Coordinates of C-alpha atoms in Angstrom, one line a residue:
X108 CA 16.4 34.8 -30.4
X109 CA 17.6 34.7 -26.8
X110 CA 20.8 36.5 -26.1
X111 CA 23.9 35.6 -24.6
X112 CA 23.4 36.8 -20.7
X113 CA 19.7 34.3 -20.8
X114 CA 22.3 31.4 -20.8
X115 CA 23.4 29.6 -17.6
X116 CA 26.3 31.6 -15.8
X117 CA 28.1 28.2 -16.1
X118 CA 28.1 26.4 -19.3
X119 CA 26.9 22.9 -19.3
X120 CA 29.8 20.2 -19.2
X121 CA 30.2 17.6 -22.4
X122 CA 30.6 14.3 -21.3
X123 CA 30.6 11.7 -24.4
X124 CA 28.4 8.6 -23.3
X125 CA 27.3 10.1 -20.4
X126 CA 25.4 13.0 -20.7
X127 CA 25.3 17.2 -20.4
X128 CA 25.9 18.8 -17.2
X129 CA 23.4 17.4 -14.9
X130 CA 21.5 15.8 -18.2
X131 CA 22.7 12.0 -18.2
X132 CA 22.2 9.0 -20.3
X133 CA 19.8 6.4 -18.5
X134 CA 18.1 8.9 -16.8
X135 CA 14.3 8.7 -15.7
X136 CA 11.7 10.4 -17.4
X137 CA 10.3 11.4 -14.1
X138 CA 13.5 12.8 -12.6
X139 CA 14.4 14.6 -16.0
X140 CA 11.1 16.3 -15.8
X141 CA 10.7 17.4 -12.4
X142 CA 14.1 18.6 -12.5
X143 CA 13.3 20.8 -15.6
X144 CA 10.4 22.0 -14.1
X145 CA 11.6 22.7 -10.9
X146 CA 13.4 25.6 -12.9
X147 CA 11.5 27.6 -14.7
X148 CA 13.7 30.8 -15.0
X149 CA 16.2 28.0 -16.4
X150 CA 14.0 26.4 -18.5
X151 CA 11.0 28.2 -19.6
X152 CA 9.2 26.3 -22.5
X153 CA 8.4 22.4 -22.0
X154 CA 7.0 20.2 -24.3
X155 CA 6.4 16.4 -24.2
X156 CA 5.6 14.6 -27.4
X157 CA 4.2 11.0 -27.7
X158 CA 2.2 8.9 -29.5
X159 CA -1.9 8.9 -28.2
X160 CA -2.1 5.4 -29.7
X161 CA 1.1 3.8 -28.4
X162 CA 2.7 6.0 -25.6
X163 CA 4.8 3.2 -24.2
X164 CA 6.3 1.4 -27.1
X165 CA 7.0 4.7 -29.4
X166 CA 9.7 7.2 -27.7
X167 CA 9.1 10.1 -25.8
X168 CA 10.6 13.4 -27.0
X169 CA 11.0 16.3 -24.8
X170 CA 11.6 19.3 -26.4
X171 CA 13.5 22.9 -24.8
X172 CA 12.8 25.1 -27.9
X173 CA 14.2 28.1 -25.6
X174 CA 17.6 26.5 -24.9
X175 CA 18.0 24.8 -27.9
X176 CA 17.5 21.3 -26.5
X177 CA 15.9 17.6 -27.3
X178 CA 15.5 15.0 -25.6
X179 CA 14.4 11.4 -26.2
X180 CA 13.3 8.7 -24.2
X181 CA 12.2 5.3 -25.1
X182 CA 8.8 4.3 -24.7
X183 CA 8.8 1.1 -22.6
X184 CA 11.5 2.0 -19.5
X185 CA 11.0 5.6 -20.1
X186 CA 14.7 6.3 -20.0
X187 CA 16.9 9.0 -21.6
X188 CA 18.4 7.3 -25.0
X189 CA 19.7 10.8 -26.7
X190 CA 20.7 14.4 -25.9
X191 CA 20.4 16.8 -28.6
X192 CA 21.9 20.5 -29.1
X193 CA 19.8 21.9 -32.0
X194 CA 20.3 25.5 -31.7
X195 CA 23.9 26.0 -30.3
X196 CA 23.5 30.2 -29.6
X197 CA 20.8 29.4 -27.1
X198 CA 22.8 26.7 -24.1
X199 CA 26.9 27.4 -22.8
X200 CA 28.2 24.1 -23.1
X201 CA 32.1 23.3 -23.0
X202 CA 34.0 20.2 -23.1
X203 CA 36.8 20.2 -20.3
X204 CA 36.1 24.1 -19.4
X205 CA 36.9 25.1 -23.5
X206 CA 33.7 27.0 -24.7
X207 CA 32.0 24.4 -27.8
X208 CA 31.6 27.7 -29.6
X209 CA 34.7 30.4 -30.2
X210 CA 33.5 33.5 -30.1
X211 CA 35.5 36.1 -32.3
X212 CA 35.8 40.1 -31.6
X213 CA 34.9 42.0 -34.7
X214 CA 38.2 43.6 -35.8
X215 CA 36.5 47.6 -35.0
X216 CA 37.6 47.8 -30.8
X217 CA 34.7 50.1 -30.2
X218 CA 32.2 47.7 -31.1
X219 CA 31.2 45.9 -27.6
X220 CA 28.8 43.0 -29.8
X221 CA 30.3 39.7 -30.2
X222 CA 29.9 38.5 -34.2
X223 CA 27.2 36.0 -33.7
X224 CA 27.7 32.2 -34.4
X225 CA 25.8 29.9 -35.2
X226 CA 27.3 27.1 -34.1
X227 CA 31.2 25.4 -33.4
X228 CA 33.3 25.1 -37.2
X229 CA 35.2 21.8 -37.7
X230 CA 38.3 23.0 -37.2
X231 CA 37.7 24.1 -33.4
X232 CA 36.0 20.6 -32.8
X233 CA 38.7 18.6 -34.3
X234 CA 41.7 20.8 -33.3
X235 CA 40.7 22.0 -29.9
X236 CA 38.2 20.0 -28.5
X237 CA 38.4 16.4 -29.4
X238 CA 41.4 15.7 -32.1
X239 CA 41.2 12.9 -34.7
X240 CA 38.6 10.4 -35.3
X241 CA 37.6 8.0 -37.9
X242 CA 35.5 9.4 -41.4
X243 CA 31.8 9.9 -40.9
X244 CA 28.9 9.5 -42.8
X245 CA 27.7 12.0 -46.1
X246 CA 24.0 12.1 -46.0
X247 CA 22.9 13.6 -50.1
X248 CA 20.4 16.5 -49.9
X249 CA 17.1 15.7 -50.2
X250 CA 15.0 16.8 -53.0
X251 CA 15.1 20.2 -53.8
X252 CA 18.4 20.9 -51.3
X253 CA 21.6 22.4 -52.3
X254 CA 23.3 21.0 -49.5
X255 CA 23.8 17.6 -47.8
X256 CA 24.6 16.6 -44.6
X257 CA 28.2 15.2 -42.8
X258 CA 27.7 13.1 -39.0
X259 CA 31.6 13.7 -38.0
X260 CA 31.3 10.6 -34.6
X261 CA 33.1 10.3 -31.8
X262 CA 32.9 7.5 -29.3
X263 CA 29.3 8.9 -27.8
X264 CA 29.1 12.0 -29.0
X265 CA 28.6 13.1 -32.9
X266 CA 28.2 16.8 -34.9
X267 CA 25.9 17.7 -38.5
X268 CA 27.5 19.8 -40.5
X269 CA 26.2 21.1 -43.8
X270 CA 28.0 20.5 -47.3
X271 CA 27.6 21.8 -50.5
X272 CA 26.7 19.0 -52.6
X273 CA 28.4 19.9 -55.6
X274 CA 31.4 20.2 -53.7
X275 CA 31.4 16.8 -52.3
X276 CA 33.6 13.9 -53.4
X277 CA 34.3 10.5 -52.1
X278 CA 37.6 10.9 -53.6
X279 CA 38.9 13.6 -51.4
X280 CA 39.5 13.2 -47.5
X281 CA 37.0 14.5 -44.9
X282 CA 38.8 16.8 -43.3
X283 CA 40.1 18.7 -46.4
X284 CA 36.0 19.2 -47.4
X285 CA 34.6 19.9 -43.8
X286 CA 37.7 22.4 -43.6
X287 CA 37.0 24.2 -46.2
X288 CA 34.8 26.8 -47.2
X289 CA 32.0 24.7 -48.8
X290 CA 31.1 23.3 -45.2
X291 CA 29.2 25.8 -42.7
X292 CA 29.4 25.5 -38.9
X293 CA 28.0 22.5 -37.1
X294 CA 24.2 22.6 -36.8
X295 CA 23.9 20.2 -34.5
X296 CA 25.2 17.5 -31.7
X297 CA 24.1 14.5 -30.6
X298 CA 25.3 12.7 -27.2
X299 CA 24.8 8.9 -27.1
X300 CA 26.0 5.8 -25.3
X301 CA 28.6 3.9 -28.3
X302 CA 31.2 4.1 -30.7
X303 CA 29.8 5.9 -33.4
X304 CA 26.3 7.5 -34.1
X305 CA 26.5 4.9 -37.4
X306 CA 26.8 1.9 -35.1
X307 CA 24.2 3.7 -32.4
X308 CA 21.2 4.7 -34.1
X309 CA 20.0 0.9 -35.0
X310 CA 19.6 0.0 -31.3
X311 CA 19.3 4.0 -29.7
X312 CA 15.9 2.8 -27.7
X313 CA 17.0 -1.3 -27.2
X314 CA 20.1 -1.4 -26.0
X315 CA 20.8 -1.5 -21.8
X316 CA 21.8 1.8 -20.6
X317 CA 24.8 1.7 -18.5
X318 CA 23.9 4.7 -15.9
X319 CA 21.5 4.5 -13.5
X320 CA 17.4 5.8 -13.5
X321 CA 18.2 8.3 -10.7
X322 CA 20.9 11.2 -10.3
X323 CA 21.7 10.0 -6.8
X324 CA 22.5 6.6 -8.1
X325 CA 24.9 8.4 -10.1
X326 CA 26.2 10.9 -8.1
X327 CA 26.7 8.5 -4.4
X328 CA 27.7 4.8 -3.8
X329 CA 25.0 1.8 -3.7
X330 CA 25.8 1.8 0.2
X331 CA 24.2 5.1 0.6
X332 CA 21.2 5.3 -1.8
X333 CA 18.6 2.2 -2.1
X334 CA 19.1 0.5 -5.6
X335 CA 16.5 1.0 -7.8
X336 CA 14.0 -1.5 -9.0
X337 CA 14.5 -2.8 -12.8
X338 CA 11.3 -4.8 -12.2
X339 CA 8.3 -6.4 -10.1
X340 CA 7.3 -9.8 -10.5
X341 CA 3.8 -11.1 -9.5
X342 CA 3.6 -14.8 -8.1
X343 CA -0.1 -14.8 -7.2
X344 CA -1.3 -15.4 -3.7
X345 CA 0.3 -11.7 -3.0
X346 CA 4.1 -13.0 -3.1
X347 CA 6.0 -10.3 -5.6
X348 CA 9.5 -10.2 -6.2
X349 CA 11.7 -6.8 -7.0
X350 CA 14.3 -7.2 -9.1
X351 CA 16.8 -4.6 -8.3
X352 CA 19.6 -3.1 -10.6
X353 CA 23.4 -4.3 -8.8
X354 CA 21.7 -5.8 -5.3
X355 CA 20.1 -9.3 -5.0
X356 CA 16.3 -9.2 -5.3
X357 CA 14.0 -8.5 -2.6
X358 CA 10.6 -10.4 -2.0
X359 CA 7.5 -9.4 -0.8
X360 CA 4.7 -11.4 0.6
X361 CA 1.4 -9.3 1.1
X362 CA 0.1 -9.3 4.7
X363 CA 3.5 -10.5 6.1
X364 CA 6.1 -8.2 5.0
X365 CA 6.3 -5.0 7.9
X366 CA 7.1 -1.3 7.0
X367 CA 10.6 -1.9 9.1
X368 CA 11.0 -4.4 6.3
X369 CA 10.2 -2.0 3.2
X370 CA 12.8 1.0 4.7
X371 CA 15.7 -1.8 5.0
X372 CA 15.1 -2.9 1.5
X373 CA 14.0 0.2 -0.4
X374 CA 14.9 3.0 1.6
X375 CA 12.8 5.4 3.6
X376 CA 9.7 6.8 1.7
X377 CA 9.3 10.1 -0.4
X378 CA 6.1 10.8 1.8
X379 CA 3.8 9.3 3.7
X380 CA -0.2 10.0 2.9
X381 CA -3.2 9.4 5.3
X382 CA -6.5 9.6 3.2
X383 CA -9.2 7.3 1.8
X384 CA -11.8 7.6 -0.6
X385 CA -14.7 5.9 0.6
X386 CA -17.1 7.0 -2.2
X387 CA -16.4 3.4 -4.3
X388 CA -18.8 2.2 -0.7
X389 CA -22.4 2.1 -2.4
X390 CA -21.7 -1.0 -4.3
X391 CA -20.5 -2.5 -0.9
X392 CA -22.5 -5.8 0.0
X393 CA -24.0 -4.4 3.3
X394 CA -23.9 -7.7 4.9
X395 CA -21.7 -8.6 7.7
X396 CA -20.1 -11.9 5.7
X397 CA -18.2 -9.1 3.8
X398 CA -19.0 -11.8 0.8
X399 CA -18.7 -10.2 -2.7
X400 CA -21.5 -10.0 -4.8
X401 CA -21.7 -12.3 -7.5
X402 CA -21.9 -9.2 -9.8
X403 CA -18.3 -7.4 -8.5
X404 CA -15.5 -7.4 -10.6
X405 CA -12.8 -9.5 -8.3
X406 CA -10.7 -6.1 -7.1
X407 CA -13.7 -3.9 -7.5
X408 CA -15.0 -4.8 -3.9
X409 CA -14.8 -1.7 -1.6
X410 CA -13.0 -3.6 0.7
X411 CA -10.5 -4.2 -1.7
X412 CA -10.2 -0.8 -3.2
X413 CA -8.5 2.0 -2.3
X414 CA -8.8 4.5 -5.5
X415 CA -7.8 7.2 -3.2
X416 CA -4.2 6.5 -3.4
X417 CA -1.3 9.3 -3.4
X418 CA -0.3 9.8 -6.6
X419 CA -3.7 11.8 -7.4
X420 CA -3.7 13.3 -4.2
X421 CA -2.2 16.0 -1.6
X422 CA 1.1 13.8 -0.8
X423 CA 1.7 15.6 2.9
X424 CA -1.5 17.0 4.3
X425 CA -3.6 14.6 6.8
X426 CA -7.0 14.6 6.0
X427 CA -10.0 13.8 8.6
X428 CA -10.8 9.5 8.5
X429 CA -14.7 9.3 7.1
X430 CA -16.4 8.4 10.5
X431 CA -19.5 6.8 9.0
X432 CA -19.8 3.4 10.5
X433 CA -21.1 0.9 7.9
X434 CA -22.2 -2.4 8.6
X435 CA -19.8 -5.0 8.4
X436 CA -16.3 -3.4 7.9
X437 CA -13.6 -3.1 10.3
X438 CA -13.2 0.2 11.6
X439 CA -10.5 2.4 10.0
X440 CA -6.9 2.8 12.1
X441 CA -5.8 6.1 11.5
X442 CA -2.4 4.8 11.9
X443 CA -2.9 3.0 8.6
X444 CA -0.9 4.9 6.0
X445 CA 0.4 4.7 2.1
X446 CA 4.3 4.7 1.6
X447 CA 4.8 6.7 -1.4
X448 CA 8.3 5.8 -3.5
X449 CA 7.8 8.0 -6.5
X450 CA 11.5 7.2 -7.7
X451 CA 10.9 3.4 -7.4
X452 CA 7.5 3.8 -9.1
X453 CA 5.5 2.8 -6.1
X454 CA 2.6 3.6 -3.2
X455 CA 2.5 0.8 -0.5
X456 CA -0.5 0.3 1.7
X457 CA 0.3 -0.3 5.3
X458 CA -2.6 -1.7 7.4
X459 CA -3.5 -4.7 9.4
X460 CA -3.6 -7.8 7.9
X461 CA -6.6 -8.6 5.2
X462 CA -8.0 -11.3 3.5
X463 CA -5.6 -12.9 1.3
X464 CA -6.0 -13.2 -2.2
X465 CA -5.9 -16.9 -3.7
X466 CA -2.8 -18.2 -6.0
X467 CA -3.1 -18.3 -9.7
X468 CA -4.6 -22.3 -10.2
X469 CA -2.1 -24.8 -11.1
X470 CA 0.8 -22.5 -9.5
X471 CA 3.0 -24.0 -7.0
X472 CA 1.8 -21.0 -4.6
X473 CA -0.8 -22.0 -1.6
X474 CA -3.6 -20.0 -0.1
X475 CA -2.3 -19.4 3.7
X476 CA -4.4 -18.5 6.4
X477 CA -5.5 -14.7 7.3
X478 CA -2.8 -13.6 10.0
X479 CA -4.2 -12.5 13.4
X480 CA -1.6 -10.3 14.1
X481 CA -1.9 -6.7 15.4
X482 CA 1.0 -5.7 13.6
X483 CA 1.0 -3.2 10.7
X484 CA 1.9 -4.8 7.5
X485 CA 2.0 -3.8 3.2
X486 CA -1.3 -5.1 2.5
X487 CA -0.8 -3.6 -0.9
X488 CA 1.1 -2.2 -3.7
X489 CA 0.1 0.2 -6.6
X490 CA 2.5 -0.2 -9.3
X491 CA 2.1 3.3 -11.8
X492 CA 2.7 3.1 -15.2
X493 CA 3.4 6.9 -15.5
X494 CA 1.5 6.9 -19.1
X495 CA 2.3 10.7 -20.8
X496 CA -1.4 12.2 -21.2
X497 CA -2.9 10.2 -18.0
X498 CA -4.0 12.7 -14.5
X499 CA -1.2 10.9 -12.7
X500 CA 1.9 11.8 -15.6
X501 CA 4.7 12.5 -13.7
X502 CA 4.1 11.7 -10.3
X503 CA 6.3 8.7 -10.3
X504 CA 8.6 7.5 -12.6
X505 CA 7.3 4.1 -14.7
X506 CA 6.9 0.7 -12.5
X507 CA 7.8 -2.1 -15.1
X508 CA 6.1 -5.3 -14.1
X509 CA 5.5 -8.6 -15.3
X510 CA 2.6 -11.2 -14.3
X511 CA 3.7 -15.1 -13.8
X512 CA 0.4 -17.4 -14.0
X513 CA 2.5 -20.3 -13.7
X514 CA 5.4 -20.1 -11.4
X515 CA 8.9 -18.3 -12.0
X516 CA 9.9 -20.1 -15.8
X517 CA 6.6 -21.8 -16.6
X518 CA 3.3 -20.6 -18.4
X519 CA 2.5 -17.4 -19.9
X520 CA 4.1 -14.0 -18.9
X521 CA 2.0 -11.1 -18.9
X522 CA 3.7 -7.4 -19.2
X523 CA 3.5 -3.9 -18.7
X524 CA 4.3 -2.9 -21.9
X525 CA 1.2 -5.6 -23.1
X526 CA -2.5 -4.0 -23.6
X527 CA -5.0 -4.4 -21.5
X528 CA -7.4 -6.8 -24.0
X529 CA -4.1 -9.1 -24.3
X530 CA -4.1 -9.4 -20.9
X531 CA -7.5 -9.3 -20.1
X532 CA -8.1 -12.6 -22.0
X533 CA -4.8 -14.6 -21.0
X534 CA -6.3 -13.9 -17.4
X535 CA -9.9 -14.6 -18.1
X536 CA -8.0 -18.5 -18.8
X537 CA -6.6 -18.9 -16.3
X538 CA -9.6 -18.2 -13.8
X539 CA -12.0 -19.8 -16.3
X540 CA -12.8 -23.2 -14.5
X541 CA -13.6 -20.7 -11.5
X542 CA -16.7 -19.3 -12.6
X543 CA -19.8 -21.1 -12.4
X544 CA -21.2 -20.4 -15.8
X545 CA -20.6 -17.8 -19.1
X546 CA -22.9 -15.0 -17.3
X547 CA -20.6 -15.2 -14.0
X548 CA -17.7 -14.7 -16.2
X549 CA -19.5 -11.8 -17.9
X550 CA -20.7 -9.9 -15.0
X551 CA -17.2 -10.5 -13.0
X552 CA -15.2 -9.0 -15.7
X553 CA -17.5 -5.6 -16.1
X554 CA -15.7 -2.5 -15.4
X555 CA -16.1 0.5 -13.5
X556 CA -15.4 4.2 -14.9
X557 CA -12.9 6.9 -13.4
X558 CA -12.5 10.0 -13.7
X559 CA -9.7 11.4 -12.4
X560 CA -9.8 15.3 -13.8
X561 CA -13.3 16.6 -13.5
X562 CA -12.1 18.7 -10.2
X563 CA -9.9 21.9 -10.7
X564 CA -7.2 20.5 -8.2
X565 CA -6.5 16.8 -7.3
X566 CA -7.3 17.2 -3.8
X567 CA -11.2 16.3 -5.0
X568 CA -10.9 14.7 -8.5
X569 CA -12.1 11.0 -8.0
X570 CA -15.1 10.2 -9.5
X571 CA -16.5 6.8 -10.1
X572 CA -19.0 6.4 -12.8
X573 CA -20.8 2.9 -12.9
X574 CA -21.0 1.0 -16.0
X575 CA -20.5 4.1 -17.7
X576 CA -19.9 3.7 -21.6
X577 CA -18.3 7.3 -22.7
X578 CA -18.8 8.5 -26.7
X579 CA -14.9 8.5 -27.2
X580 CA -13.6 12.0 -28.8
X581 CA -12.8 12.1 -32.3
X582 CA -9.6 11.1 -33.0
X583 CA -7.6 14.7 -34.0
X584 CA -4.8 12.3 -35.7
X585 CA -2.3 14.6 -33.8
X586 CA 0.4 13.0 -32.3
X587 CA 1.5 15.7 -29.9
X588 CA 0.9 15.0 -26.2
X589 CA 0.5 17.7 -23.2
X590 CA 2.2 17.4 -19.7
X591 CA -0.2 16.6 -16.9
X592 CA -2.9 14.4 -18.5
X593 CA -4.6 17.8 -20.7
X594 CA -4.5 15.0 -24.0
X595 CA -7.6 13.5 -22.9
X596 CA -7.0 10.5 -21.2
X597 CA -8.5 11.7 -17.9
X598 CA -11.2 9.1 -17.4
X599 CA -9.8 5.2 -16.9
X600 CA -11.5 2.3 -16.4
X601 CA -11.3 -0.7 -13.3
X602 CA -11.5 -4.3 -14.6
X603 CA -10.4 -6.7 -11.5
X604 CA -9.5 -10.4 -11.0
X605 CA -8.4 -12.2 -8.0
X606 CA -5.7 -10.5 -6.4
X607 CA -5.2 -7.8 -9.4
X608 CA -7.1 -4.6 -10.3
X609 CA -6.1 -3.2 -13.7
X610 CA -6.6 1.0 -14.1
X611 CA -7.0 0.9 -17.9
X612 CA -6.8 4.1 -20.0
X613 CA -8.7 4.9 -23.2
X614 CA -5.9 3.4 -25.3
X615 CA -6.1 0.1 -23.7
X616 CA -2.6 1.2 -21.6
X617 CA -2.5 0.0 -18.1
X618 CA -2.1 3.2 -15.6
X619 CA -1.9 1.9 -12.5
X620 CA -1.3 -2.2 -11.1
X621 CA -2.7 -3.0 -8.1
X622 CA -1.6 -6.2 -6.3
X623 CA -3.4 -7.0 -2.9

């Protein structure tokens, strides 16, 4: 049990449909997270749970077992859907500067201890704190249980108190039972975005949160702080579109669009990285046509590829170009650079304009012409997925994305949220009358492996494997995930098609989107 003085000087502020303290509704997993573990005095125990087999469509739960505190996310947007107090002696929170919990003096003065409480009584929530509100919901004991369970709601915020069953009676008021003595202190609260935790709990992880993904969204007006993205759209022939939160969307051509233009539209960048990892260069075609071979994944040719991006590596320190000349490639510019928006999801490649990829056939898109210009331009965008148990958890929050093979309101969408295999064969038909034969198809759609966590620090951790076919580890059944990929998920897979490469983990979850 942690004592009274390991709790914040300053109690944590209640705010009903909005959050606790600095803790609010909407919030990114990512910003929670590196928040949390920016202060580990604070906060000394962290624990992510998720499901292995479905880590974005089953919620997220993180859990602060030394302050008393859950959290829960949804899977999909990754986005703060409940706040939970389960151990009340362990956190200081107060609603409008009054303490939640009253602490009486035992009635000996020379006794310095305070008589410790579990947890805020009924008659100090409904007199004090927040007055009168509608009757709740009794919850019978389970078997076995002598007591049963009252959810006492208030617009976004609701208590558990325990009843003794045989006390219990439809027939007599609430507040006469949870007054009396047959109910015990509150054993827990619950903060929430709706009327009632009745009315909530049926679309907790669906409904539209109201708050914004980032704490400066919240804290400073939309004319000071870039609005976040909601979601990228892919046209083909490297045209995307980012769909922001309040502003109009912004569009992005590949090869045209300028760093000046990215800073006006999405604000400055977290950091800027210089490195590339040029190991992916043996299966280059050594000719100076810069022709694929027939047998390279579209996306998997070197000049393509750029697995060296910043989210698994040093995000500030300048490394030393690789001076090897090869044979038909352009010499690297040094001033070539990734823009690295962890908030927004996002690394951007700026570099001199490359080879354009085609547009999706039957789209309304057309191939232009390869630009001659001088000028540095986005080249291309890695969208992360920020899947709990993958090397690169946490480095950004989750890019949501969605694939249009047929224009803006025709065809098939493909999503984020989608497995790779679902997407793998809605793409393999739409580029089917490209291939020449059944064995093209084959051979273009092999995959190369990745491992991103053989290395003791991230600075050296890329390894690419071939047509590697790992033994997959037996499946433990255990639900429980660990921060920073530990769960086993370290070694991903690169499937490309034209204009698209897919990072695809074990589970068939798409890491990382690249769009070039």
């Amino acid at each position: 049990m942690v004592d009274a003085h390991s709790r914040p000087a300053m109690p944590l502020q209640i705010q009903p449909e909005r959050g606790l303290g600095w803790i609010n509704l909407g919030s990114s997993l990512h910003s929670i997270v590196s928040r949390l573990k920016a202060s580990p005095e604070q906060f000394p125990g962290l624990d992510i749970a998720y499901t292995p087999s479905a880590p974005i469509t089953n919620p997220i739960i993180v859990s602060l077992a030394h302050n008393g505190l859950r959290l829960r996310f949804d899977g999909p947007d990754q986005r703060l859907r409940l706040i939970e107090i389960l151990d009340f002696p362990l956190i200081g929170v107060a609603y409008k500067n009054i303490d939640l919990i009253r602490r009486n003096k035992p009635s000996d003065e020379t006794q310095q201890n305070e008589i410790p409480i579990s947890g805020p009584t009924f008659k100090h929530i409904y007199n004090r704190l927040f007055g009168p509100t509608y009757a709740g919901e009794y919850l019978p004991p389970v078997s076995g249980q002598s007591n049963g369970t009252y959810v006492l709601s208030y617009p976004g915020i609701a208590f558990t108190f325990p009843i003794k069953h045989k006390s219990w009676s439809d027939k007599i008021d609430f507040v006469s039972i949870l007054s009396s003595t047959a109910t015990g202190p509150a054993t827990s609260m619950a903060i929430f975005s709706g009327n009632s935790w009745t009315e909530t709990r049926s679309n907790l992880y669906t409904k539209t949160p109201t708050l914004p993904r980032s704490p400066a969204l919240s804290a400073k007006s939309i004319e000071t702080v870039p609005d976040e993205v909601e979601e990228v759209r892919v046209f083909g022939a490297g045209r995307l579109e980012f769909v922001r939160r309040s502003t109009s969307a912004f569009t992005m051509v590949l090869n045209e669009t300028t760093p000046q233009d990215l800073v006006a539209e999405l604000g400055p960048p977290d950091a800027i990285y210089r490195k590339h990892d040029r190991r992916i260069s043996i299966h280059a075609t050594g000719n100076t046509t810069n022709r694929r071979r027939p047998s390279i994944s579209p996306g998997l040719d070197p000049q393509s590829l750029d697995t060296d991006q910043s989210s698994i590596q040093s995000y500030t320190e300048d490394s030393d170009m690789d001076t090897e000349a090869q044979e038909g490639r352009v010499e690297d510019r040094s001033d070539e650079c990734f823009y690295n928006y962890f908030h927004h999801g996002l690394d951007i490649l700026i570099s001199l304009p490359q080879t354009k990829s085609p547009p999706f056939p039957g789209s309304a898109n057309v191939e232009l012409p390869i630009s001659s210009s001088s000028q540095l331009v986005v080249s291309k965008v890695f969208l992360h997925g920020n899947i709990p148990g993958s090397f690169s958890f946490n480095r950004h929050r989750r890019s949501r994305w969605v694939i249009k093979t047929s224009g803006e309101n025709r065809g098939v969408s493909l999503t984020s949220e989608m497995g790779f295999p679902e997407i793998s064969t809605a793409l393999r038909e739409v580029w089917h009358e490209t291939y020449q034969d059944a064995e093209q198809e084959r051979q273009m759609q092999r995959g190369m492996v990745l491992n991103r966590g053989w290395a003791e620090s991230p600075e050296s951790s890329i390894e690419l494997l071939g047509d590697f076919e790992e033994v997959s580890a037996p499946d433990t059944g255990d639900d429980r995930g660990m921060l920073d990929g530990a769960g086993g998920l370290n070694n991903t897979e690169l499937f490309g098609f034209p204009g698209l490469l897919f990072e695809v983990l074990k589970n068939d979850t798409i890491s990382c989107l690249t769009v070039f």
